[in-house]
XYZ file of C-alpha atoms in Angstrom:
350
model
C -2.166 5.651 23.885
C -1.134 7.531 20.757
C -0.855 5.472 17.560
C 0.909 5.722 14.208
C -0.760 3.086 12.026
C -0.120 -0.072 14.082
C 2.618 1.482 16.212
C 2.360 2.665 19.809
C 4.230 5.962 19.728
C 5.023 6.081 23.443
C 6.639 2.622 23.320
C 8.563 3.533 20.187
C 9.915 6.712 21.779
C 10.922 4.835 24.934
C 13.152 2.568 22.882
C 15.197 5.614 21.793
C 18.047 6.062 24.256
C 20.786 8.647 23.689
C 22.976 6.321 21.609
C 20.123 5.262 19.348
C 18.782 8.796 18.964
C 22.242 10.040 17.968
C 22.571 7.195 15.485
C 19.171 8.046 13.985
C 20.246 11.676 13.563
C 23.442 10.547 11.850
C 21.728 8.219 9.409
C 18.944 10.693 8.644
C 21.269 13.616 7.989
C 23.633 11.532 5.850
C 20.681 10.452 3.693
C 19.552 14.059 3.202
C 23.029 15.130 2.171
C 23.388 12.157 -0.156
C 20.061 12.973 -1.829
C 20.870 16.678 -2.177
C 24.460 16.308 -3.352
C 24.000 13.030 -5.261
C 26.869 11.427 -3.407
C 27.260 8.419 -1.166
C 27.527 9.889 2.324
C 26.990 7.482 5.186
C 27.078 8.168 8.912
C 25.769 5.818 11.537
C 24.257 2.343 11.216
C 20.726 1.025 10.602
C 18.260 2.402 13.143
C 15.403 0.292 11.798
C 15.693 -3.390 10.956
C 13.422 -5.930 9.282
C 14.091 -9.585 10.032
C 12.487 -12.484 8.193
C 11.682 -15.322 10.643
C 10.787 -17.546 7.671
C 9.879 -17.363 3.996
C 7.450 -20.279 4.370
C 3.700 -19.687 4.587
C 0.525 -21.703 5.123
C -1.430 -19.584 2.611
C -1.100 -19.102 -1.151
C -1.838 -15.430 -1.752
C -1.463 -14.747 -5.519
C 0.298 -11.358 -5.260
C 2.837 -12.593 -2.707
C 6.184 -13.914 -3.941
C 5.954 -16.870 -1.570
C 2.247 -17.527 -2.109
C 2.510 -17.327 -5.892
C 5.370 -19.843 -5.918
C 7.820 -17.256 -7.287
C 10.309 -17.463 -4.425
C 13.796 -18.110 -5.832
C 15.463 -18.248 -2.432
C 15.593 -21.576 -0.618
C 12.791 -22.052 1.927
C 13.828 -22.006 5.567
C 13.493 -20.627 9.077
C 15.910 -18.388 10.931
C 17.845 -20.125 13.689
C 18.081 -18.768 17.209
C 21.857 -18.527 16.768
C 21.496 -16.310 13.696
C 19.089 -14.023 15.533
C 21.450 -13.793 18.509
C 24.261 -12.903 16.096
C 22.151 -10.084 14.656
C 21.250 -8.686 18.073
C 24.882 -8.905 19.234
C 26.111 -7.012 16.173
C 23.256 -4.532 15.707
C 21.178 -4.356 18.890
C 22.764 -1.199 20.331
C 21.789 0.905 17.304
C 18.348 -0.480 16.438
C 15.287 1.003 18.117
C 12.598 -0.448 15.818
C 12.383 -4.089 14.673
C 9.897 -5.516 12.161
C 9.720 -9.298 12.505
C 8.132 -10.334 9.213
C 8.816 -10.435 5.487
C 7.983 -13.259 3.048
C 6.355 -15.828 5.324
C 4.195 -16.473 8.378
C 6.227 -15.659 11.544
C 4.410 -18.142 13.802
C 5.691 -21.016 11.647
C 9.120 -20.428 13.190
C 9.146 -22.032 16.647
C 11.700 -19.434 17.776
C 9.608 -16.431 16.720
C 8.585 -15.400 20.236
C 12.119 -16.108 21.506
C 13.254 -13.515 18.951
C 10.795 -11.039 20.434
C 11.985 -11.719 23.989
C 15.629 -11.219 23.029
C 14.867 -7.962 21.246
C 12.755 -6.700 24.143
C 15.610 -7.500 26.552
C 17.479 -4.817 24.577
C 14.480 -2.441 24.789
C 13.841 -2.592 21.034
C 10.323 -1.846 19.780
C 8.961 -5.014 18.092
C 6.128 -5.406 15.620
C 5.025 -8.226 13.326
C 2.440 -9.155 10.712
C 0.495 -12.422 10.693
C -2.321 -14.126 8.827
C -3.770 -14.954 12.279
C -4.249 -18.673 11.724
C -2.171 -19.679 14.763
C -3.913 -17.909 17.642
C -4.201 -20.829 20.049
C -4.679 -20.034 23.755
C -1.024 -20.916 24.322
C 0.265 -18.752 21.478
C -1.857 -15.813 22.569
C -0.588 -15.929 26.146
C 2.996 -16.546 25.039
C 2.770 -13.588 22.652
C 1.597 -11.288 25.426
C 4.339 -12.634 27.715
C 6.998 -12.013 25.040
C 6.469 -8.251 25.232
C 5.582 -7.827 21.549
C 4.518 -4.199 21.115
C 2.163 -4.493 18.147
C 1.021 -6.687 15.288
C -0.892 -6.524 12.034
C -3.415 -9.238 11.205
C -4.742 -9.834 7.688
C -8.495 -9.327 7.390
C -9.233 -8.928 3.688
C -12.936 -9.638 3.757
C -16.017 -10.068 5.906
C -17.115 -13.408 4.394
C -15.273 -16.635 3.635
C -16.141 -16.401 -0.070
C -14.479 -13.015 -0.403
C -11.622 -13.733 2.006
C -10.465 -16.974 0.354
C -10.302 -15.467 -3.146
C -7.027 -13.827 -2.166
C -6.086 -15.601 1.097
C -6.122 -18.972 -0.659
C -6.295 -21.869 1.862
C -7.306 -19.334 4.500
C -10.186 -19.642 6.964
C -11.839 -16.387 7.976
C -13.630 -17.960 10.946
C -10.277 -19.027 12.374
C -9.008 -15.458 11.938
C -12.098 -13.895 13.517
C -12.375 -16.343 16.417
C -8.646 -16.239 17.155
C -8.474 -12.458 17.043
C -11.578 -12.079 19.192
C -10.051 -14.430 21.766
C -6.773 -12.498 21.623
C -8.603 -9.289 22.478
C -10.476 -11.028 25.303
C -7.308 -12.420 26.858
C -5.599 -9.048 26.576
C -8.510 -7.530 28.475
C -8.532 -10.315 31.074
C -4.811 -9.855 31.669
C -5.104 -6.045 31.576
C -2.352 -5.937 28.990
C -1.972 -2.960 26.665
C 0.261 -4.910 24.324
C 0.440 -6.083 21.704
C -1.674 -3.498 19.938
C -3.741 -5.413 17.362
C -4.285 -3.736 14.002
C -6.414 -5.434 11.351
C -5.220 -4.759 7.804
C -7.656 -4.694 4.893
C -6.013 -4.841 1.462
C -8.463 -3.174 -0.922
C -8.966 -5.207 -4.106
C -11.535 -5.410 -6.871
C -13.293 -8.425 -5.364
C -13.503 -7.124 -1.777
C -13.858 -3.321 -1.919
C -17.653 -3.661 -1.516
C -17.078 -5.325 1.877
C -15.115 -2.454 3.400
C -18.127 -1.172 5.433
C -18.766 -4.714 6.707
C -15.089 -5.143 7.667
C -15.175 -1.857 9.589
C -18.223 -3.115 11.476
C -16.595 -6.513 12.084
C -13.372 -4.978 13.411
C -15.397 -2.886 15.850
C -17.384 -5.915 17.019
C -14.230 -7.949 17.630
C -12.719 -5.034 19.536
C -9.613 -4.634 17.379
C -7.455 -1.649 18.343
C -6.944 -0.274 14.828
C -8.144 -0.889 11.266
C -5.650 -0.166 8.482
C -6.885 0.320 4.918
C -4.061 -0.532 2.495
C -3.473 -0.514 -1.255
C -2.117 -3.555 -3.093
C 1.036 -4.013 -5.131
C 0.732 -5.426 -8.653
C 3.484 -6.021 -11.199
C 1.744 -6.315 -14.553
C -1.211 -5.128 -16.639
C -2.819 -8.551 -16.197
C -2.553 -8.387 -12.408
C -3.873 -4.824 -12.451
C -6.959 -5.840 -14.425
C -7.644 -8.744 -12.080
C -6.921 -7.189 -8.688
C -6.952 -3.373 -8.672
C -10.089 -1.913 -7.052
C -12.438 0.258 -9.090
C -12.220 3.134 -6.622
C -9.117 5.145 -7.552
C -8.808 6.288 -3.935
C -7.576 2.812 -3.062
C -5.099 2.435 -5.944
C -1.387 3.130 -5.654
C -1.226 3.265 -9.462
C -2.535 5.331 -12.329
C -4.123 2.700 -14.573
C -6.161 3.239 -17.740
C -6.431 -0.394 -18.784
C -3.316 -0.281 -20.962
C -0.627 1.504 -18.970
C 0.327 1.071 -15.335
C 2.293 3.734 -13.470
C 3.013 4.091 -9.767
C 1.518 7.273 -8.325
C 4.200 9.689 -7.102
C 6.769 7.736 -9.118
C 8.848 10.900 -9.496
C 10.444 10.276 -6.089
C 14.175 10.840 -6.552
C 15.631 9.059 -3.579
C 14.689 6.802 -0.698
C 16.013 6.873 2.888
C 15.695 3.142 3.517
C 19.258 2.043 2.571
C 20.583 4.737 4.918
C 18.215 4.284 7.861
C 17.339 0.607 7.642
C 18.066 -2.775 6.153
C 16.539 -6.246 5.929
C 17.978 -9.599 6.947
C 16.469 -12.769 5.485
C 16.014 -16.026 7.403
C 19.470 -17.297 6.359
C 21.301 -14.132 7.453
C 21.583 -12.578 3.989
C 21.384 -8.771 4.024
C 19.412 -6.853 1.373
C 18.499 -3.140 1.058
C 14.760 -3.360 1.742
C 11.534 -5.383 1.579
C 11.094 -4.803 -2.166
C 14.037 -7.136 -2.788
C 11.917 -10.211 -2.158
C 14.192 -12.696 -3.918
C 17.500 -11.379 -2.630
C 18.687 -10.104 -6.015
C 20.649 -7.315 -4.307
C 22.247 -9.315 -1.530
C 24.993 -7.273 0.138
C 26.493 -10.010 2.299
C 25.606 -12.366 5.128
C 25.576 -11.316 8.775
C 26.870 -14.773 9.776
C 30.021 -14.361 7.676
C 31.347 -11.025 8.958
C 32.921 -9.857 12.193
C 30.839 -6.692 12.320
C 27.934 -5.136 10.424
C 30.161 -2.394 8.980
C 31.812 -5.017 6.767
C 28.497 -5.145 4.899
C 26.960 -1.744 5.676
C 30.005 0.177 4.415
C 31.019 -2.271 1.696
C 31.771 -1.155 -1.855
C 28.702 -3.073 -3.060
C 26.330 -1.237 -0.706
C 28.102 2.057 -1.439
C 27.473 1.654 -5.190
C 23.814 0.784 -4.565
C 23.243 3.937 -2.500
C 25.003 6.099 -5.053
C 22.866 4.665 -7.844
C 19.738 5.240 -5.766
C 20.681 8.901 -5.274
C 21.541 9.528 -8.916
C 19.448 7.181 -11.054
C 16.754 5.525 -8.961
C 14.665 4.391 -11.945
C 17.499 2.183 -13.140
C 17.020 -0.077 -10.089
C 14.251 -2.541 -10.923
C 13.060 -3.120 -7.336
C 12.524 0.649 -6.984
C 10.259 1.057 -10.002
C 7.190 -0.358 -8.275
C 7.725 1.652 -5.087
C 6.257 5.034 -4.158
C 8.283 5.463 -0.977
C 10.919 8.160 -0.589
C 11.294 11.833 -1.291
C 10.987 13.865 -4.457
C 10.008 17.497 -4.711
C 12.358 18.932 -2.107
C 15.454 17.543 -3.867
C 16.761 20.142 -6.363
C 18.200 19.160 -9.730
C 21.913 19.709 -9.228
C 25.027 17.745 -8.494
C 28.507 18.678 -7.324
C 29.919 16.174 -9.838
C 32.210 14.456 -7.405
C 33.393 10.893 -7.346
C 31.482 8.143 -5.637
């Protein structure tokens, strides 16, 4: 199998039929034109979708909006009816579905039903979990659901290190559950889901990276992902950023904090993808954790275009193409494109 981070490329490609491939070309080309011409040009519909099964979590991770108690949205879990509504209105265009956002997916009893419904439409499905719910039943049900891949959080090799960030977490439960998952996969001769362990590099755990690599190999995990953390203040940077600059997404001298590659001029996400929270509210991307840029609710419209092509979404895309730094959720993001976009505009209306 060929991999891209936690993704199985062959499975991802198989989910691209003619209609979805054409839609992806439309959305991609309209983004490029919008970025080059600084206009709001939109063809096609979202090809990639993130859905939040719940914004409730069993852990209290300090840099997470939910874990830190900074969630302004009401807590809840997506209903099966809302998910069916999304698939009915968007399923023909989507080829890639991320089933996670600001909570632990397994806390929603319908989570694996969501996967089954998406897979019935031949949509590639991935998720991210803190791996505290890997019972024998859940493991077998997950394999049966057809889930393509998942990320598990493994931010340390010892309980002392692990619990400093994954507050209320139990590393033995993570290790034992993941090891059993890999064993059952082998017993059932199942290639899916691909299991990728994710190690967030922080000041308190960077010394355990060699031990985590060894641990992941011992457990038999398919992939190990080394990731940088997101911080929002000087205080958080001092407390959490690793010493090794290789594992920082910021330039930080102790007094100023700046995202590396922050000169990116535009971002393809609001052209190629969108995010739907547990209650059906639609926002541009995963950086809008509190729903400050809600564009509408999928439950309240006849078709996605009522939101996707709305004046509100149109103004957001235009602003992103012309003045990205003025959007607060974009200032802490290093995604997007920069250097290839020339400094010119045709000075046309929105």
